[in-house]
Amino acid sequence: GSSKFTLKQFEEAIKDFDKAIELNPEDELSWYFRGYSKFNLKQFEEAIKDLDKAIELDPEDINAWHLRGSSKFTLKQFEEAIKDFDQAIKLDPENANVWHLRGRSKNRLKRYEEALKDLDKAIELNPEDDFTWYFRRLANYFNKKTQKKNKS
């Protein structure tokens, strides 16, 4: 399964991970990579189910928390995504991408000040990421717009 995953043959990889899980249902990596394969095929709800199991088997796997949060983000389940990103940040506070995605989730929920703090942290960790700078400008714009609206 891993080789097919690396070759981006996700449907074939899923079949291999199905077999691996059948042989050893306690293999967290098989659950994780089957979920990741489904994520790459845009099967986000199915990916979440596999990632739920991967997290149950290894609650310290930051990648599983990150990917499950990303799946929920894509499904516009922003509150739930934030919970997963919170856990990923607890496990790896230096992961700029998780801070970025949590900030974007908060931005989508119109929690602009919180979003700015997360995006600032992502920029501190990875100042070269133009994408994060873009979303920080957006959050700042909407934050100022909201503050003006609240003053009037």
PDB file of C-alpha atoms in Angstrom:
ATOM      1  CA  GLY A   1       0.000   0.000   0.000  1.00  0.00           C
ATOM      2  CA  SER A   2       2.775   2.444   0.874  1.00  0.00           C
ATOM      3  CA  SER A   3       4.423   2.103  -2.537  1.00  0.00           C
ATOM      4  CA  LYS A   4       1.144   2.685  -4.352  1.00  0.00           C
ATOM      5  CA  PHE A   5       0.417   5.639  -2.081  1.00  0.00           C
ATOM      6  CA  THR A   6       3.829   7.139  -2.944  1.00  0.00           C
ATOM      7  CA  LEU A   7       3.058   6.625  -6.644  1.00  0.00           C
ATOM      8  CA  LYS A   8      -0.291   8.400  -6.099  1.00  0.00           C
ATOM      9  CA  GLN A   9      -2.193   5.234  -7.033  1.00  0.00           C
ATOM     10  CA  PHE A  10      -4.656   5.904  -4.240  1.00  0.00           C
ATOM     11  CA  GLU A  11      -7.451   3.525  -5.250  1.00  0.00           C
ATOM     12  CA  GLU A  12      -4.980   0.641  -5.466  1.00  0.00           C
ATOM     13  CA  ALA A  13      -3.346   1.725  -2.212  1.00  0.00           C
ATOM     14  CA  ILE A  14      -6.739   1.611  -0.478  1.00  0.00           C
ATOM     15  CA  LYS A  15      -7.194  -2.008  -1.571  1.00  0.00           C
ATOM     16  CA  ASP A  16      -3.789  -2.890  -0.124  1.00  0.00           C
ATOM     17  CA  PHE A  17      -4.529  -1.070   3.131  1.00  0.00           C
ATOM     18  CA  ASP A  18      -7.904  -2.869   3.297  1.00  0.00           C
ATOM     19  CA  LYS A  19      -5.992  -6.165   3.255  1.00  0.00           C
ATOM     20  CA  ALA A  20      -3.449  -4.949   5.802  1.00  0.00           C
ATOM     21  CA  ILE A  21      -6.248  -3.833   8.162  1.00  0.00           C
ATOM     22  CA  GLU A  22      -8.008  -7.163   7.704  1.00  0.00           C
ATOM     23  CA  LEU A  23      -4.795  -8.958   8.715  1.00  0.00           C
ATOM     24  CA  ASN A  24      -3.951  -6.561  11.557  1.00  0.00           C
ATOM     25  CA  PRO A  25      -6.779  -4.238  12.622  1.00  0.00           C
ATOM     26  CA  GLU A  26      -4.505  -2.675  15.265  1.00  0.00           C
ATOM     27  CA  ASP A  27      -2.036  -1.294  12.688  1.00  0.00           C
ATOM     28  CA  GLU A  28      -2.442   2.465  13.101  1.00  0.00           C
ATOM     29  CA  LEU A  29      -0.359   3.303  10.014  1.00  0.00           C
ATOM     30  CA  SER A  30      -2.610   1.278   7.724  1.00  0.00           C
ATOM     31  CA  TRP A  31      -5.648   3.170   9.016  1.00  0.00           C
ATOM     32  CA  TYR A  32      -3.792   6.475   8.652  1.00  0.00           C
ATOM     33  CA  PHE A  33      -2.597   5.855   5.102  1.00  0.00           C
ATOM     34  CA  ARG A  34      -5.940   4.466   3.989  1.00  0.00           C
ATOM     35  CA  GLY A  35      -7.501   7.653   5.356  1.00  0.00           C
ATOM     36  CA  TYR A  36      -4.840   9.752   3.637  1.00  0.00           C
ATOM     37  CA  SER A  37      -5.522   7.925   0.365  1.00  0.00           C
ATOM     38  CA  LYS A  38      -9.228   8.670   0.713  1.00  0.00           C
ATOM     39  CA  PHE A  39      -8.398  12.304   1.516  1.00  0.00           C
ATOM     40  CA  ASN A  40      -6.407  12.519  -1.723  1.00  0.00           C
ATOM     41  CA  LEU A  41      -9.428  11.106  -3.588  1.00  0.00           C
ATOM     42  CA  LYS A  42     -11.589  13.801  -1.947  1.00  0.00           C
ATOM     43  CA  GLN A  43     -13.512  11.160   0.035  1.00  0.00           C
ATOM     44  CA  PHE A  44     -13.328  13.313   3.140  1.00  0.00           C
ATOM     45  CA  GLU A  45     -16.076  11.719   5.235  1.00  0.00           C
ATOM     46  CA  GLU A  46     -14.583   8.265   4.648  1.00  0.00           C
ATOM     47  CA  ALA A  47     -11.112   9.620   5.413  1.00  0.00           C
ATOM     48  CA  ILE A  48     -12.381  10.945   8.757  1.00  0.00           C
ATOM     49  CA  LYS A  49     -13.656   7.474   9.730  1.00  0.00           C
ATOM     50  CA  ASP A  50     -10.246   5.924   9.085  1.00  0.00           C
ATOM     51  CA  LEU A  51      -8.478   8.758  10.868  1.00  0.00           C
ATOM     52  CA  ASP A  52     -10.815   8.335  13.848  1.00  0.00           C
ATOM     53  CA  LYS A  53      -9.524   4.760  14.128  1.00  0.00           C
ATOM     54  CA  ALA A  54      -5.892   5.808  13.616  1.00  0.00           C
ATOM     55  CA  ILE A  55      -6.246   8.360  16.434  1.00  0.00           C
ATOM     56  CA  GLU A  56      -7.931   5.797  18.669  1.00  0.00           C
ATOM     57  CA  LEU A  57      -4.955   3.475  18.130  1.00  0.00           C
ATOM     58  CA  ASP A  58      -2.318   6.217  18.492  1.00  0.00           C
ATOM     59  CA  PRO A  59      -3.585   9.457  20.057  1.00  0.00           C
ATOM     60  CA  GLU A  60      -0.068  10.938  19.801  1.00  0.00           C
ATOM     61  CA  ASP A  61       0.015  10.850  15.976  1.00  0.00           C
ATOM     62  CA  ILE A  62       0.065  14.518  15.032  1.00  0.00           C
ATOM     63  CA  ASN A  63      -0.305  13.662  11.344  1.00  0.00           C
ATOM     64  CA  ALA A  64      -3.616  11.909  11.965  1.00  0.00           C
ATOM     65  CA  TRP A  65      -4.959  14.876  13.971  1.00  0.00           C
ATOM     66  CA  HIS A  66      -3.736  17.301  11.292  1.00  0.00           C
ATOM     67  CA  LEU A  67      -5.233  15.326   8.408  1.00  0.00           C
ATOM     68  CA  ARG A  68      -8.543  14.754  10.185  1.00  0.00           C
ATOM     69  CA  GLY A  69      -8.730  18.486  10.920  1.00  0.00           C
ATOM     70  CA  SER A  70      -7.935  19.222   7.272  1.00  0.00           C
ATOM     71  CA  SER A  71     -10.723  16.855   6.191  1.00  0.00           C
ATOM     72  CA  LYS A  72     -13.198  18.601   8.486  1.00  0.00           C
ATOM     73  CA  PHE A  73     -11.979  21.997   7.274  1.00  0.00           C
ATOM     74  CA  THR A  74     -12.632  20.940   3.682  1.00  0.00           C
ATOM     75  CA  LEU A  75     -16.147  19.833   4.690  1.00  0.00           C
ATOM     76  CA  LYS A  76     -16.652  23.274   6.320  1.00  0.00           C
ATOM     77  CA  GLN A  77     -16.885  21.678   9.788  1.00  0.00           C
ATOM     78  CA  PHE A  78     -14.770  24.487  11.198  1.00  0.00           C
ATOM     79  CA  GLU A  79     -15.532  24.082  14.922  1.00  0.00           C
ATOM     80  CA  GLU A  80     -14.654  20.380  14.729  1.00  0.00           C
ATOM     81  CA  ALA A  81     -11.554  21.108  12.653  1.00  0.00           C
ATOM     82  CA  ILE A  82     -10.360  23.575  15.295  1.00  0.00           C
ATOM     83  CA  LYS A  83     -10.596  20.867  17.974  1.00  0.00           C
ATOM     84  CA  ASP A  84      -8.349  18.595  15.909  1.00  0.00           C
ATOM     85  CA  PHE A  85      -5.917  21.419  15.183  1.00  0.00           C
ATOM     86  CA  ASP A  86      -5.854  22.248  18.921  1.00  0.00           C
ATOM     87  CA  GLN A  87      -4.743  18.690  19.632  1.00  0.00           C
ATOM     88  CA  ALA A  88      -2.171  18.749  16.825  1.00  0.00           C
ATOM     89  CA  ILE A  89      -0.730  21.996  18.230  1.00  0.00           C
ATOM     90  CA  LYS A  90      -0.469  20.411  21.692  1.00  0.00           C
ATOM     91  CA  LEU A  91       1.545  17.584  20.132  1.00  0.00           C
ATOM     92  CA  ASP A  92       3.679  19.808  17.864  1.00  0.00           C
ATOM     93  CA  PRO A  93       3.509  23.545  18.652  1.00  0.00           C
ATOM     94  CA  GLU A  94       6.118  24.251  15.945  1.00  0.00           C
ATOM     95  CA  ASN A  95       3.943  23.057  13.041  1.00  0.00           C
ATOM     96  CA  ALA A  96       3.232  26.210  11.032  1.00  0.00           C
ATOM     97  CA  ASN A  97       0.716  24.508   8.759  1.00  0.00           C
ATOM     98  CA  VAL A  98      -1.541  23.524  11.665  1.00  0.00           C
ATOM     99  CA  TRP A  99      -1.471  27.088  13.032  1.00  0.00           C
ATOM    100  CA  HIS A 100      -2.303  28.317   9.514  1.00  0.00           C
ATOM    101  CA  LEU A 101      -5.283  25.993   9.139  1.00  0.00           C
ATOM    102  CA  ARG A 102      -6.596  26.732  12.619  1.00  0.00           C
ATOM    103  CA  GLY A 103      -6.361  30.450  11.828  1.00  0.00           C
ATOM    104  CA  ARG A 104      -8.240  29.965   8.573  1.00  0.00           C
ATOM    105  CA  SER A 105     -10.909  27.947  10.398  1.00  0.00           C
ATOM    106  CA  LYS A 106     -11.376  30.756  12.917  1.00  0.00           C
ATOM    107  CA  ASN A 107     -11.460  33.263  10.075  1.00  0.00           C
ATOM    108  CA  ARG A 108     -14.309  31.307   8.447  1.00  0.00           C
ATOM    109  CA  LEU A 109     -16.179  31.478  11.772  1.00  0.00           C
ATOM    110  CA  LYS A 110     -15.640  35.282  11.848  1.00  0.00           C
ATOM    111  CA  ARG A 111     -13.419  34.991  14.913  1.00  0.00           C
ATOM    112  CA  TYR A 112     -10.976  37.395  13.294  1.00  0.00           C
ATOM    113  CA  GLU A 113      -8.876  38.395  16.312  1.00  0.00           C
ATOM    114  CA  GLU A 114      -8.253  34.744  17.176  1.00  0.00           C
ATOM    115  CA  ALA A 115      -7.517  34.011  13.522  1.00  0.00           C
ATOM    116  CA  LEU A 116      -4.934  36.787  13.441  1.00  0.00           C
ATOM    117  CA  LYS A 117      -3.125  35.342  16.466  1.00  0.00           C
ATOM    118  CA  ASP A 118      -2.929  31.897  14.864  1.00  0.00           C
ATOM    119  CA  LEU A 119      -1.840  33.266  11.503  1.00  0.00           C
ATOM    120  CA  ASP A 120       0.784  35.439  13.214  1.00  0.00           C
ATOM    121  CA  LYS A 121       2.145  32.307  14.896  1.00  0.00           C
ATOM    122  CA  ALA A 122       2.205  30.472  11.550  1.00  0.00           C
ATOM    123  CA  ILE A 123       4.149  33.381  10.041  1.00  0.00           C
ATOM    124  CA  GLU A 124       6.548  33.430  12.978  1.00  0.00           C
ATOM    125  CA  LEU A 125       7.252  29.738  12.346  1.00  0.00           C
ATOM    126  CA  ASN A 126       7.375  30.032   8.553  1.00  0.00           C
ATOM    127  CA  PRO A 127       7.794  33.664   7.400  1.00  0.00           C
ATOM    128  CA  GLU A 128       8.272  32.606   3.755  1.00  0.00           C
ATOM    129  CA  ASP A 129       4.718  31.250   3.362  1.00  0.00           C
ATOM    130  CA  ASP A 130       2.957  33.759   1.086  1.00  0.00           C
ATOM    131  CA  PHE A 131      -0.313  31.855   1.465  1.00  0.00           C
ATOM    132  CA  THR A 132      -0.382  32.514   5.225  1.00  0.00           C
ATOM    133  CA  TRP A 133       0.443  36.197   4.685  1.00  0.00           C
ATOM    134  CA  TYR A 134      -2.499  36.415   2.266  1.00  0.00           C
ATOM    135  CA  PHE A 135      -4.942  34.905   4.772  1.00  0.00           C
ATOM    136  CA  ARG A 136      -3.540  37.119   7.520  1.00  0.00           C
ATOM    137  CA  ARG A 137      -4.298  40.206   5.394  1.00  0.00           C
ATOM    138  CA  LEU A 138      -7.820  38.909   4.819  1.00  0.00           C
ATOM    139  CA  ALA A 139      -8.408  38.299   8.541  1.00  0.00           C
ATOM    140  CA  ASN A 140      -7.025  41.740   9.356  1.00  0.00           C
ATOM    141  CA  TYR A 141      -9.276  43.384   6.757  1.00  0.00           C
ATOM    142  CA  PHE A 142     -12.411  41.682   8.081  1.00  0.00           C
ATOM    143  CA  ASN A 143     -11.399  42.328  11.683  1.00  0.00           C
ATOM    144  CA  LYS A 144     -11.094  46.083  10.991  1.00  0.00           C
ATOM    145  CA  LYS A 145     -14.347  46.079   9.018  1.00  0.00           C
ATOM    146  CA  THR A 146     -16.147  44.316  11.903  1.00  0.00           C
ATOM    147  CA  GLN A 147     -14.700  46.739  14.484  1.00  0.00           C
ATOM    148  CA  LYS A 148     -15.879  49.747  12.442  1.00  0.00           C
ATOM    149  CA  LYS A 149     -19.344  48.210  12.068  1.00  0.00           C
ATOM    150  CA  ASN A 150     -19.555  47.556  15.815  1.00  0.00           C
ATOM    151  CA  LYS A 151     -18.591  51.168  16.616  1.00  0.00           C
ATOM    152  CA  SER A 152     -21.369  52.629  14.492  1.00  0.00           C
TER     153      SER A 152
END
